[in-house]
Coordinates of C-alpha atoms in Angstrom, one line a residue:
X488 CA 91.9 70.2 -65.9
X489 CA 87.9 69.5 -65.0
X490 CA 85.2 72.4 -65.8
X491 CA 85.2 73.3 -62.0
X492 CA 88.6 73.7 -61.7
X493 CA 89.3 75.9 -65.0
X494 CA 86.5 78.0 -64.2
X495 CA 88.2 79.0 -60.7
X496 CA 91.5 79.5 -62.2
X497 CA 89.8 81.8 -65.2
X498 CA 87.7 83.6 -62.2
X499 CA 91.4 83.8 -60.3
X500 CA 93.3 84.9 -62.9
X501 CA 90.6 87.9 -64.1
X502 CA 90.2 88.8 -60.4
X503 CA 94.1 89.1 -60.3
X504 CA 94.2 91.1 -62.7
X505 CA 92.1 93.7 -61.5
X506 CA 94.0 93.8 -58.5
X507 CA 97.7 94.3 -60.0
X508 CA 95.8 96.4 -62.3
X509 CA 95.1 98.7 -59.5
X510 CA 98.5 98.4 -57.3
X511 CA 101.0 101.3 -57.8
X512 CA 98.4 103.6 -55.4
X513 CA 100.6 106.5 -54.1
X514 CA 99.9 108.9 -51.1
X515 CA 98.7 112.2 -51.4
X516 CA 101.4 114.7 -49.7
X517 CA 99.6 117.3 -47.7
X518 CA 100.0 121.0 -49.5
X519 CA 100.8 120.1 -53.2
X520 CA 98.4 123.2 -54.4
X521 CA 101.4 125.5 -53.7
X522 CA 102.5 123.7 -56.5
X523 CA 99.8 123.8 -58.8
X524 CA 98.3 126.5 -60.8
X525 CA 95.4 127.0 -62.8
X526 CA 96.0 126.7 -67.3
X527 CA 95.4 130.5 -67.5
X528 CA 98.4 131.0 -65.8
X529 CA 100.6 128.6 -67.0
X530 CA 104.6 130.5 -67.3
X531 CA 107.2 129.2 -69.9
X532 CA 110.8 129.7 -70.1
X533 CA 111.6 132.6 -72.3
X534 CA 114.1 130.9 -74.2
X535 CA 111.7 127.9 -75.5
X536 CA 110.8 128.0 -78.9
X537 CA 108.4 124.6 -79.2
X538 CA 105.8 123.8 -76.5
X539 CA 104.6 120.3 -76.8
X540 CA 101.3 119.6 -75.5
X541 CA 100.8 115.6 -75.1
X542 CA 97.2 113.9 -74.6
X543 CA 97.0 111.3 -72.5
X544 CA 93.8 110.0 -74.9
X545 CA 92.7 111.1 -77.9
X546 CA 89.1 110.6 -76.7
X547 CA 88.7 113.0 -73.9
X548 CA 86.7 116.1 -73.9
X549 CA 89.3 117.3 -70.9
X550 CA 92.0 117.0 -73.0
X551 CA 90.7 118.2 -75.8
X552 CA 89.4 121.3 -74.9
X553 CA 93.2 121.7 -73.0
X554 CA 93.9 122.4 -76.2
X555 CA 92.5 125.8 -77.1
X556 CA 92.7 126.9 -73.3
X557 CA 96.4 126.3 -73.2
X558 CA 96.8 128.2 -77.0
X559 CA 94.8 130.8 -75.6
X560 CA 96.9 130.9 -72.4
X561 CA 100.0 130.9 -74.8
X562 CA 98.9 133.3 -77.0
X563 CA 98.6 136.2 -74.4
X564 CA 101.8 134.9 -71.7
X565 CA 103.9 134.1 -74.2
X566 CA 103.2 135.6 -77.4
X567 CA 102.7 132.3 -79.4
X568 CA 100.7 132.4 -82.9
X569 CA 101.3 128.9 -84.2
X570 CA 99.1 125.9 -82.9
X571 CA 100.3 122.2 -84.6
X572 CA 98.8 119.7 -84.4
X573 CA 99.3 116.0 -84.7
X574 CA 97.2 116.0 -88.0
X575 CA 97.3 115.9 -91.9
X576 CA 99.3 118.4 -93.6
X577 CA 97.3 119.5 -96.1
X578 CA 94.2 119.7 -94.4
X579 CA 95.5 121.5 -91.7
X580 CA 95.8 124.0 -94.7
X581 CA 92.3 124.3 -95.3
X582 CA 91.4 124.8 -91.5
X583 CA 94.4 127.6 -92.0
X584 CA 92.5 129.4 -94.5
X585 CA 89.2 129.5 -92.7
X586 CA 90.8 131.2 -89.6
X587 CA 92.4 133.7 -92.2
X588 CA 89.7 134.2 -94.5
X589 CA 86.1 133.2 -92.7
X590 CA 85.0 130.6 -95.9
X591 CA 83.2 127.6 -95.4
X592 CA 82.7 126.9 -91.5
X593 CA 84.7 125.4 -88.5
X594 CA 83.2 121.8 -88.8
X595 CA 83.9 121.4 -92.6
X596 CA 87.2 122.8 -92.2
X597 CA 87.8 120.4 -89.3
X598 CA 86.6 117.6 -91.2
X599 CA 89.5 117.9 -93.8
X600 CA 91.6 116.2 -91.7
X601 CA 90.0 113.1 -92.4
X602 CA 90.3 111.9 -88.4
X603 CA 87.8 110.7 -86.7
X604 CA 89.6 111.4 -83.7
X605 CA 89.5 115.0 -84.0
X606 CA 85.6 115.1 -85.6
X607 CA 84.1 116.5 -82.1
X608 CA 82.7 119.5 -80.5
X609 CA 86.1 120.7 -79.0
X610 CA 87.7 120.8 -81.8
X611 CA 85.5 123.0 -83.6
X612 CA 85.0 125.2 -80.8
X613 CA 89.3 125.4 -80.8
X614 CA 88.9 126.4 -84.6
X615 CA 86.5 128.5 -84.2
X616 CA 87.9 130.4 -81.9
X617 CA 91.2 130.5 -83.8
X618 CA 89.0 132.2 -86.8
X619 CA 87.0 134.6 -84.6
X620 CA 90.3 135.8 -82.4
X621 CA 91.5 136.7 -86.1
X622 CA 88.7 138.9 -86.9
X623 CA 89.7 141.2 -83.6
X624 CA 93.6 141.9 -84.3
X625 CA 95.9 142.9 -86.8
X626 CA 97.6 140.9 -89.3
X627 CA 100.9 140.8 -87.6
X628 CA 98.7 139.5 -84.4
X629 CA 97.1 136.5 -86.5
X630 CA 97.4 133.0 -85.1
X631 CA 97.9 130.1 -87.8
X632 CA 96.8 126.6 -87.6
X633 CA 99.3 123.5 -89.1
X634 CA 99.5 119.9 -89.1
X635 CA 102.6 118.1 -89.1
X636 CA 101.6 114.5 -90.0
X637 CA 101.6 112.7 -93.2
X638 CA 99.4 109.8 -93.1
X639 CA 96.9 111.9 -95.6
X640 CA 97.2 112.3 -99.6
X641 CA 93.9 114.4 -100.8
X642 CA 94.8 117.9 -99.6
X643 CA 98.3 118.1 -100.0
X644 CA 97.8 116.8 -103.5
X645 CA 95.0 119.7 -104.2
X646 CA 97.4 122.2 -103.3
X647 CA 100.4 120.8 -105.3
X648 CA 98.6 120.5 -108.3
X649 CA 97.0 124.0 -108.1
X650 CA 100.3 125.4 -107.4
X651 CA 101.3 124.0 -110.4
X652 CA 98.2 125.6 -112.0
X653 CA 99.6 129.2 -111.2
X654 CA 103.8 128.4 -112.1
X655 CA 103.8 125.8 -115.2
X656 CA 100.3 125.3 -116.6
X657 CA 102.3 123.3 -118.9
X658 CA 102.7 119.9 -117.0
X659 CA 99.7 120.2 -114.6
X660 CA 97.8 117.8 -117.3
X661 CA 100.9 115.6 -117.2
X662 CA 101.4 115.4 -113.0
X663 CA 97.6 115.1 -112.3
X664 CA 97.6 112.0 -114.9
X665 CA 100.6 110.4 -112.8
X666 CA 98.9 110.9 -109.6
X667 CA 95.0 110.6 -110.3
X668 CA 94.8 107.3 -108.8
X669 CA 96.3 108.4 -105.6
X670 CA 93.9 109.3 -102.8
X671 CA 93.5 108.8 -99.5
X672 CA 90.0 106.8 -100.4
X673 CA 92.0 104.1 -102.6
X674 CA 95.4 104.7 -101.0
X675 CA 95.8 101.1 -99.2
X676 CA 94.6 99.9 -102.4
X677 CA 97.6 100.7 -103.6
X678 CA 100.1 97.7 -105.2
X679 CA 103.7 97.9 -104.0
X680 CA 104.3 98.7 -108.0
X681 CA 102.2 101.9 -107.9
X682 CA 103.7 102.9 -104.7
X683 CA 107.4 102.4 -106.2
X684 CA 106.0 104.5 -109.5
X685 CA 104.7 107.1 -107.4
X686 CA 108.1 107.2 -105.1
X687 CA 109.6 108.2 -108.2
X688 CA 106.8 110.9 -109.4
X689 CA 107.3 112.4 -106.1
X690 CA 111.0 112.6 -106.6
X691 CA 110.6 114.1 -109.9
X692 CA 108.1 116.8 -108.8
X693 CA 110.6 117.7 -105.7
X694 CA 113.7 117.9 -107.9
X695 CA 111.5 119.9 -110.7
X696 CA 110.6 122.4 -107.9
X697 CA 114.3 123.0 -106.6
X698 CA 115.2 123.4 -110.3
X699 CA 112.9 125.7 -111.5
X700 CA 112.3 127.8 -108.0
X701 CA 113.6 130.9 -108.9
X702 CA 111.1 130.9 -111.5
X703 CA 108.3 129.6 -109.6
X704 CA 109.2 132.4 -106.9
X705 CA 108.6 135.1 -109.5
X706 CA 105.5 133.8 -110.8
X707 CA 104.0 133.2 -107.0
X708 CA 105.9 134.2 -103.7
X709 CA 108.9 132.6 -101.7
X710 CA 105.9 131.4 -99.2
X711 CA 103.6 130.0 -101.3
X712 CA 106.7 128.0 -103.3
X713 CA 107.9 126.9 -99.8
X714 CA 104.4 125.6 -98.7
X715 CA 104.0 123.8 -102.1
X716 CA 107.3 122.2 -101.5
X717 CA 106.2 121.0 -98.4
X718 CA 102.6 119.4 -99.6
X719 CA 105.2 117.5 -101.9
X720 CA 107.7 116.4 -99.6
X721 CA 104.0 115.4 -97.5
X722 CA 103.1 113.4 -100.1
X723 CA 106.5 111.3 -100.6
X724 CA 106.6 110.9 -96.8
X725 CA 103.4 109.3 -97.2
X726 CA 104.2 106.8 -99.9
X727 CA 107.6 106.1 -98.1
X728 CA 105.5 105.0 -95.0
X729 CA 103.8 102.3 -97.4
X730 CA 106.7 101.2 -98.8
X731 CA 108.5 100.5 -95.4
X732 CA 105.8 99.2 -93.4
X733 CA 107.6 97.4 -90.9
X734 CA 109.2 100.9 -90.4
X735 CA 105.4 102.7 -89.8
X736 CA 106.2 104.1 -86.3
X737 CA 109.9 104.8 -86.8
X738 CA 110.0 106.6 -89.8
X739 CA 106.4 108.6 -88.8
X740 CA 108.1 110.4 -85.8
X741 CA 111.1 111.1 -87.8
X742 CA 108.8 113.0 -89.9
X743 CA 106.6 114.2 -87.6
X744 CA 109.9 115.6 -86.4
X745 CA 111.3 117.0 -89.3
X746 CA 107.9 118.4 -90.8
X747 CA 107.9 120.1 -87.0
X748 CA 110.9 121.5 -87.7
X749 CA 110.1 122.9 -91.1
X750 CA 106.9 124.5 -90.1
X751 CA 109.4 126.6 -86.8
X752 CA 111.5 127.9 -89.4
X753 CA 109.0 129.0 -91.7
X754 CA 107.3 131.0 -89.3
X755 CA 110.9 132.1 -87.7
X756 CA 110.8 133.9 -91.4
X757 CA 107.4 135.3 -90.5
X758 CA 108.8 136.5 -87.0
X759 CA 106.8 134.2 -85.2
X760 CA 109.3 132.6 -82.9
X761 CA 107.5 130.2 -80.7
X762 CA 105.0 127.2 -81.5
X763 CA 102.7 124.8 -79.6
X764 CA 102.5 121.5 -80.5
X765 CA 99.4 119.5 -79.8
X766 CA 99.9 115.5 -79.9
X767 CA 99.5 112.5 -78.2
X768 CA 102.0 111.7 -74.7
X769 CA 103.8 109.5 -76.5
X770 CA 105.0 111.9 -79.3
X771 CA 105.8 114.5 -76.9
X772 CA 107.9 112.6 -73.9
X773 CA 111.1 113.3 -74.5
X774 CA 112.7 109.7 -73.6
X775 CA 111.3 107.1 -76.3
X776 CA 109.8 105.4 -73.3
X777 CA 107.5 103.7 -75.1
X778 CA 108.0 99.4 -75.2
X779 CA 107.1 99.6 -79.2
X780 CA 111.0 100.6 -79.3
X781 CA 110.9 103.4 -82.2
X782 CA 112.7 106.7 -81.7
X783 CA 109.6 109.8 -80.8
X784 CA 109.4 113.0 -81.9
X785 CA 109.7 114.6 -78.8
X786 CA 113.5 112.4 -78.3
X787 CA 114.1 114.3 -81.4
X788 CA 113.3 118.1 -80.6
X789 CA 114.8 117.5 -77.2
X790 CA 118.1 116.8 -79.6
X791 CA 117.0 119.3 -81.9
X792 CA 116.4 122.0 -79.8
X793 CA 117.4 121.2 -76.1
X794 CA 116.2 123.5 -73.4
X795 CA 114.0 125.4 -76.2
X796 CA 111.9 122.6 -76.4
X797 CA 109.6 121.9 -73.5
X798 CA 106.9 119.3 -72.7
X799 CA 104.2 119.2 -71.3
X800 CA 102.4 115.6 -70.7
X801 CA 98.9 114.8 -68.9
X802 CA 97.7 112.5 -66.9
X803 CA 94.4 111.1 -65.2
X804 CA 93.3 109.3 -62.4
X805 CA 89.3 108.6 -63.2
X806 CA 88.7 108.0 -67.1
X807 CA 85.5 107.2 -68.9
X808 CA 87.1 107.5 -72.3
X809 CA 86.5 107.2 -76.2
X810 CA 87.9 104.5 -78.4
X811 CA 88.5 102.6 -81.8
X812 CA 87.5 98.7 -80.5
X813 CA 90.3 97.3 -83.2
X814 CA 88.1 93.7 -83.2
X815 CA 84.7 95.2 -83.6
X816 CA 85.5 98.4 -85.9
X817 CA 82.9 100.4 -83.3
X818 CA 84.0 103.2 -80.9
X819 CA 83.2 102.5 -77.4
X820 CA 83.6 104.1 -74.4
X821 CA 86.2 102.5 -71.5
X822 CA 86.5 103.4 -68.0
X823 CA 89.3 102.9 -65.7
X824 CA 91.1 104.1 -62.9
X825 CA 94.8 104.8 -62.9
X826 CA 96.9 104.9 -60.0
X827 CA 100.8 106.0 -59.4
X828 CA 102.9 107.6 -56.9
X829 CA 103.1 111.2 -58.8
X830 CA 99.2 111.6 -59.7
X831 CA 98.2 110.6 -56.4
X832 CA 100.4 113.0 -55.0
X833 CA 98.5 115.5 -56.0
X834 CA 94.6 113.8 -55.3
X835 CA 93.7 116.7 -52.7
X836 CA 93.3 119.4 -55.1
X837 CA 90.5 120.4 -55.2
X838 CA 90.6 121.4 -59.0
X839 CA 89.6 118.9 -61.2
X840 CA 92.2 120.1 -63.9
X841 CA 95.4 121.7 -63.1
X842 CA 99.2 121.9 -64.1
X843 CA 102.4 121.2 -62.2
X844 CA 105.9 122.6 -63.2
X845 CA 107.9 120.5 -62.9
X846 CA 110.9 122.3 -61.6
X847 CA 108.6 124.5 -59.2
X848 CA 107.1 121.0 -57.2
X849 CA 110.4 119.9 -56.8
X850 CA 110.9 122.5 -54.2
X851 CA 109.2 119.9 -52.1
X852 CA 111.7 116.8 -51.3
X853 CA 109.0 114.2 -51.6
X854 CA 107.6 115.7 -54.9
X855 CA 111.3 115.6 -56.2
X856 CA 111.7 112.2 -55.5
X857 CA 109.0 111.1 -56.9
X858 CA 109.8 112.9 -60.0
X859 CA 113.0 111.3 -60.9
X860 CA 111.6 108.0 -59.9
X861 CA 110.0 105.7 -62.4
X862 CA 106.3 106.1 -62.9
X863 CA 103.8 104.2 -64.9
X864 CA 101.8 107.2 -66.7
X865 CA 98.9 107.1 -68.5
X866 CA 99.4 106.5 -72.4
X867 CA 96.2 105.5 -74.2
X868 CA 96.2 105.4 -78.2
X869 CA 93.0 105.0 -80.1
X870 CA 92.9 101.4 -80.4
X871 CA 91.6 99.8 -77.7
X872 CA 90.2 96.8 -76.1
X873 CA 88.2 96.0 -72.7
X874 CA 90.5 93.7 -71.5
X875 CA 93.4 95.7 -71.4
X876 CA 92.5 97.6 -68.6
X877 CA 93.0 95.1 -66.2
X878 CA 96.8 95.4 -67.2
X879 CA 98.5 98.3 -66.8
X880 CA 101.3 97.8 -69.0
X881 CA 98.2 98.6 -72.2
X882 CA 97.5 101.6 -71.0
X883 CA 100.5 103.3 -69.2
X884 CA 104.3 103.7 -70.2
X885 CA 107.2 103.4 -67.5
X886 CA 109.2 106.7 -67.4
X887 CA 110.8 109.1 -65.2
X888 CA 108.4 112.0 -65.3
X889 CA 111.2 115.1 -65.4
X890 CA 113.3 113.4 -68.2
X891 CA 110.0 112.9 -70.0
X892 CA 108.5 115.7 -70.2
X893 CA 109.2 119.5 -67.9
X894 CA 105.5 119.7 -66.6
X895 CA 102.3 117.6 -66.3
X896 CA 98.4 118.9 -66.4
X897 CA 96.4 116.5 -63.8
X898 CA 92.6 115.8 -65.0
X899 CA 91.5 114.1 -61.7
X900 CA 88.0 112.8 -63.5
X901 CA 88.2 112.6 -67.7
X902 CA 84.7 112.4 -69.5
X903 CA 84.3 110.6 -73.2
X904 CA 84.5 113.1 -76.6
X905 CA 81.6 112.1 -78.9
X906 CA 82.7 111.8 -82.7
X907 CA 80.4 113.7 -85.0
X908 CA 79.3 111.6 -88.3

């Protein structure tokens, strides 16, 4: 092939591109905002107990403020006092105990999550918040902050070891030796040796706990036992993730799932009976519709907890949007538009951000089939790359919106977050 001819079939095949990149353009249906309604006003089922909340991004300042004004919508329609997030464990403690107790500030307990991700305005302002709503109501009227991921070792290790401190001051010298090369600064570091040796640390800290609890209980409380149990069963998650690499994605929902679950009944105890869940779409879709093939954690509550659990996704239409450029190690922002039958439905409100229940649109025949019709939604991790914009299947998933998720929030134009160093 001469230089002339490759350099049309490059300029083609990028032009192309662009084009199928930006088929799938849906109609809107004339009066869809009878079917809308505004976050503040957003109405659950009574009998859910976990409300997932899926980001379409993780670099959108729309979607990330979504998440306080949906808590705070929660927290007064629906009595919810638990906000999860798709975060680190143990640090999600520390932002915990600056909503309850007011020490240190929002932005240093936001940083203890040790995401880049979450280092911005919005999420300050949502733990702010969280502390200064605190100060207003009474302790049985307190909202709690938790993560439910396990991809972190610092925090979860602080508070097992100072647990330890308070119950059996006698083998705190011997479990910080055994784990005083574990952090999340030299955790890759790591040789598959170390990780086997701390496997089995792990697994005799856990099986020392369960032994000794009634014990431990006496010298502490069932809660603060139970939440030291947990930053141990964090921490062996962790490792496991390391030692089964090839299993990352599959075994992370699992968890995510499980450590969910754990964090529902504990507050159950607490007679807190309803929780939000804040993480990306494609932990919260209900169908595994992802092409990576690993089970997510929403697939899981759906089987865990059936109509209790209810999703809510998001989508977009215009996007200027922050990301990790995996070749160049530099966030960058990306723009693109994204087209389909269901988000156009819906392109003549005139909100710029609104939600759609699912079962309430499909009042309307043409908004019902379009529901139970296969859509390519908008699914956007934090690794990204120019080029895969002008291909939709790198930043959308194929799924049947109500098996998926039970409602959508629209942002009709999404602006970039800026991460704080």
């Amino acid at each position: 092939m001469n230089l002339l001819k490759k350099t049309w079939f490059v300029t083609t095949s990028i032009a192309l591109s662009v084009f199928l990149a930006g088929c799938g353009s849906g109609e809107a249906v004339e009066d869809v905002a009878q079917y809308t309604s505004e976050i503040e006003n957003i109405d659950i089922p009574n009998d859910v107990k976990v409300i997932g909340f899926g980001e379409a991004t993780h670099g959108n300042i729309e979607f990330q403020e979504l998440k306080k004004d949906l808590f705070q919508a929660l927290v007064v329609n629906e009595n919810v006092h638990v906000f999860v997030l798709e975060g680190d464990f143990g640090g999600a403690q520390q932002i915990n105990q600056f909503i309850l107790t007011g020490n240190g500030t929002a932005e240093e307990a936001v940083n203890t999550l040790d995401y880049q991700i979450y280092r911005t305005e919005q999420m300050i302002e949502l733990v702010q918040w969280m502390h200064d709503y605190n100060r207003t109501v009474d302790e049985n009227e307190k909202v709690y902050f938790y993560g439910n991921d396990m991809q972190r070792y610092d925090y979860s290790k602080k508070g097992l070891l100072d647990y330890y401190k308070e119950v059996n001051s006698d083998v705190v010298k011997e479990y910080t030796t055994q784990l005083e090369h574990v952090s999340n600064e030299t955790m890759r570091e790591l040789t598959n040796s170390q990780l086997k040796e701390l496997d089995a640390t792990m697994d005799s800290i856990i099986l020392d706990l369960q032994s000794n609890s009634t014990a431990y209980i006496t010298r502490s409380s069932e809660e603060t036992f139970a939440i030291a149990s947990q930053y141990a069963q964090i921490m062996k998650q962790r490792t496991q993730l390391f030692l089964n690499d090839s299993e990352y994605a599959t075994l992370r929902d699992q968890y995510l799932a499980e450590n969910l679950q754990w964090i529902v009944e504990f507050e159950a105890g607490r007679g807190h009976d309803k929780v939000l869940i804040s993480a990306h779409n494609g932990h919260i879709e209900k169908t595994s519709a992802s092409l990576a093939g690993y089970k997510a954690m929403g697939d899981y509550l759906d089987e865990i907890y059936g109509d209790a659990y209810f999703a809510i996704g998001t989508d977009f239409i215009d996007n200027t949007f922050q990301a990790l450029n995996g070749s160049s190690g530099e966030r960058e922002n990306y723009t693109l538009e994204h087209h389909d039958d269901l988000v156009d439905a819906f392109s003549d409100v005139e909100e710029n951000v609104f939600y759609v229940d699912f079962k309430k649109a499909s009042a309307s025949k043409e908004l019902a089939t379009i529901l139970s019709t296969e859509q390519k939604m908008a699914n956007i991790g934090d690794d990204f790359r120019s080029w895969y914009k002008f291909t939709k299947m790198f930043y959308t998933i194929k799924m049947i919106p109500n098996e998926s998720y039970d409602s959508l929030i629209i942002v009709k134009e999404a602006t970039p977050t800026t991460v704080i160093d």
